[in-house]
Amino acid sequence: MRLGPTALLTTAQGLTRILVRMDDDVVLKAALLPFWGPHLRAIPTLLEAMALWHQAPVRAVVSARDVASWSALGLADALDGGVTTAHYTVEMRAPVRERGQRIRGLGSFGDAQQLDLAGVR
């Protein structure tokens, strides 16, 4: 059985990075620049769209150090736990120590990759 996509999300200094994997392939890399007053449904709608595109629920893994940011965007509940909908499930994961690796192009996705290396599959 083919699993749905896994989205790894991190934030740092207002920059949101999204790395989406399907099986062993990276299908999306995005770096969302700092914003002023983001729409509260922007990230949940993106996750819903990915679930519809791939016709499978998305497993979203977010950095637990940014719980306040994710809560403001509707990805964390009042108890700092992840939310679950028909289209996606959000899991809070503690960040692991970054390695000295750099991805060229959109900047470093090391924090998202570290979530992946911590056992997200």
Coordinates of C-alpha atoms in Angstrom, one line a residue:
M1 CA 0.0 0.0 0.0
R2 CA 1.3 3.4 -1.0
L3 CA 1.5 5.9 1.9
G4 CA 0.5 9.5 1.5
P5 CA 3.0 12.4 1.4
T6 CA 4.9 13.5 4.4
A7 CA 5.3 17.3 4.8
L8 CA 8.2 18.5 7.1
L9 CA 7.7 22.2 8.2
T10 CA 10.0 24.5 10.2
T11 CA 10.2 28.2 10.9
A12 CA 13.2 30.4 11.7
Q13 CA 13.3 34.2 11.8
G14 CA 9.9 34.4 10.0
L15 CA 11.0 32.1 7.2
T16 CA 8.9 29.0 6.8
R17 CA 10.4 26.0 5.0
I18 CA 8.4 23.1 3.7
L19 CA 9.9 19.8 2.4
V20 CA 7.4 17.2 1.1
R21 CA 8.4 13.6 0.5
M22 CA 6.5 10.8 -1.2
D23 CA 8.0 7.5 -0.5
D24 CA 11.7 8.2 -1.0
D25 CA 11.3 11.1 -3.4
V26 CA 11.2 14.8 -2.6
V27 CA 8.2 16.2 -4.5
L28 CA 8.1 19.7 -3.1
K29 CA 10.5 22.2 -1.6
A30 CA 9.3 25.7 -0.6
A31 CA 10.7 28.6 1.3
L32 CA 8.0 31.0 2.3
L33 CA 9.5 34.4 3.0
P34 CA 8.6 36.5 6.1
F35 CA 5.1 37.8 6.0
W36 CA 2.9 40.3 7.7
G37 CA -0.3 38.9 9.0
P38 CA -0.6 35.5 7.2
H39 CA -4.0 34.2 6.5
L40 CA -5.0 31.7 9.2
R41 CA -6.0 29.1 6.7
A42 CA -3.0 29.3 4.4
I43 CA -0.9 26.4 5.6
P44 CA -4.0 24.1 6.4
T45 CA -5.3 24.8 2.9
L46 CA -1.9 23.9 1.4
L47 CA -1.9 20.6 3.3
E48 CA -5.5 19.9 2.2
A49 CA -4.5 20.6 -1.5
M50 CA -1.6 18.2 -1.3
A51 CA -3.8 15.5 0.1
L52 CA -6.3 16.0 -2.7
W53 CA -3.5 16.1 -5.3
H54 CA -2.0 12.9 -4.1
Q55 CA -5.4 11.3 -3.2
A56 CA -4.0 10.4 0.2
P57 CA -3.9 12.0 3.7
V58 CA -0.8 14.1 4.4
R59 CA 1.3 13.5 7.5
A60 CA 2.7 16.9 8.5
V61 CA 5.6 17.0 11.0
V62 CA 6.4 20.3 12.5
S63 CA 9.2 21.5 14.8
A64 CA 8.0 21.5 18.4
R65 CA 10.2 24.5 19.2
D66 CA 7.8 26.7 17.1
V67 CA 4.5 25.6 18.8
A68 CA 3.3 29.2 19.1
S69 CA 3.7 29.8 15.4
W70 CA 1.9 26.6 14.4
S71 CA -0.9 27.2 16.9
A72 CA -1.5 30.7 15.4
L73 CA -1.8 29.0 11.9
G74 CA -4.1 26.3 13.2
L75 CA -1.7 23.4 13.2
A76 CA -1.4 23.0 16.9
D77 CA -4.2 22.7 19.5
A78 CA -4.5 24.4 22.8
L79 CA -2.5 21.7 24.5
D80 CA 0.4 22.1 22.1
G81 CA -0.5 18.9 20.3
G82 CA -1.0 18.4 16.6
V83 CA -4.4 18.5 15.0
T84 CA -6.0 15.8 12.9
T85 CA -8.4 16.4 10.0
A86 CA -9.7 14.2 7.2
H87 CA -6.9 15.5 4.9
Y88 CA -3.9 15.7 7.2
T89 CA -2.4 14.8 10.6
V90 CA 0.0 17.1 12.4
E91 CA 2.7 15.7 14.6
M92 CA 4.9 17.8 16.8
R93 CA 8.5 16.6 16.8
A94 CA 11.4 18.0 18.9
P95 CA 14.2 19.3 16.7
V96 CA 17.4 17.3 16.6
R97 CA 20.9 18.9 16.4
E98 CA 21.6 20.2 13.0
R99 CA 24.4 18.8 10.9
G100 CA 26.7 20.9 8.8
Q101 CA 24.9 20.1 5.6
R102 CA 23.6 22.7 3.0
I103 CA 21.0 22.4 0.3
R104 CA 21.6 24.8 -2.5
G105 CA 18.9 26.9 -4.2
L106 CA 16.3 28.0 -1.6
G107 CA 18.7 28.0 1.4
S108 CA 19.3 25.3 4.0
F109 CA 16.5 22.8 4.6
G110 CA 18.7 21.2 7.3
D111 CA 16.1 21.7 10.0
A112 CA 13.4 19.9 7.9
Q113 CA 15.8 17.2 6.9
Q114 CA 16.7 16.6 10.6
L115 CA 13.0 16.0 11.3
D116 CA 13.1 13.4 8.5
L117 CA 16.3 11.8 9.9
A118 CA 14.7 11.5 13.3
G119 CA 12.5 8.7 12.0
V120 CA 9.7 10.3 10.0
R121 CA 8.5 7.9 7.3

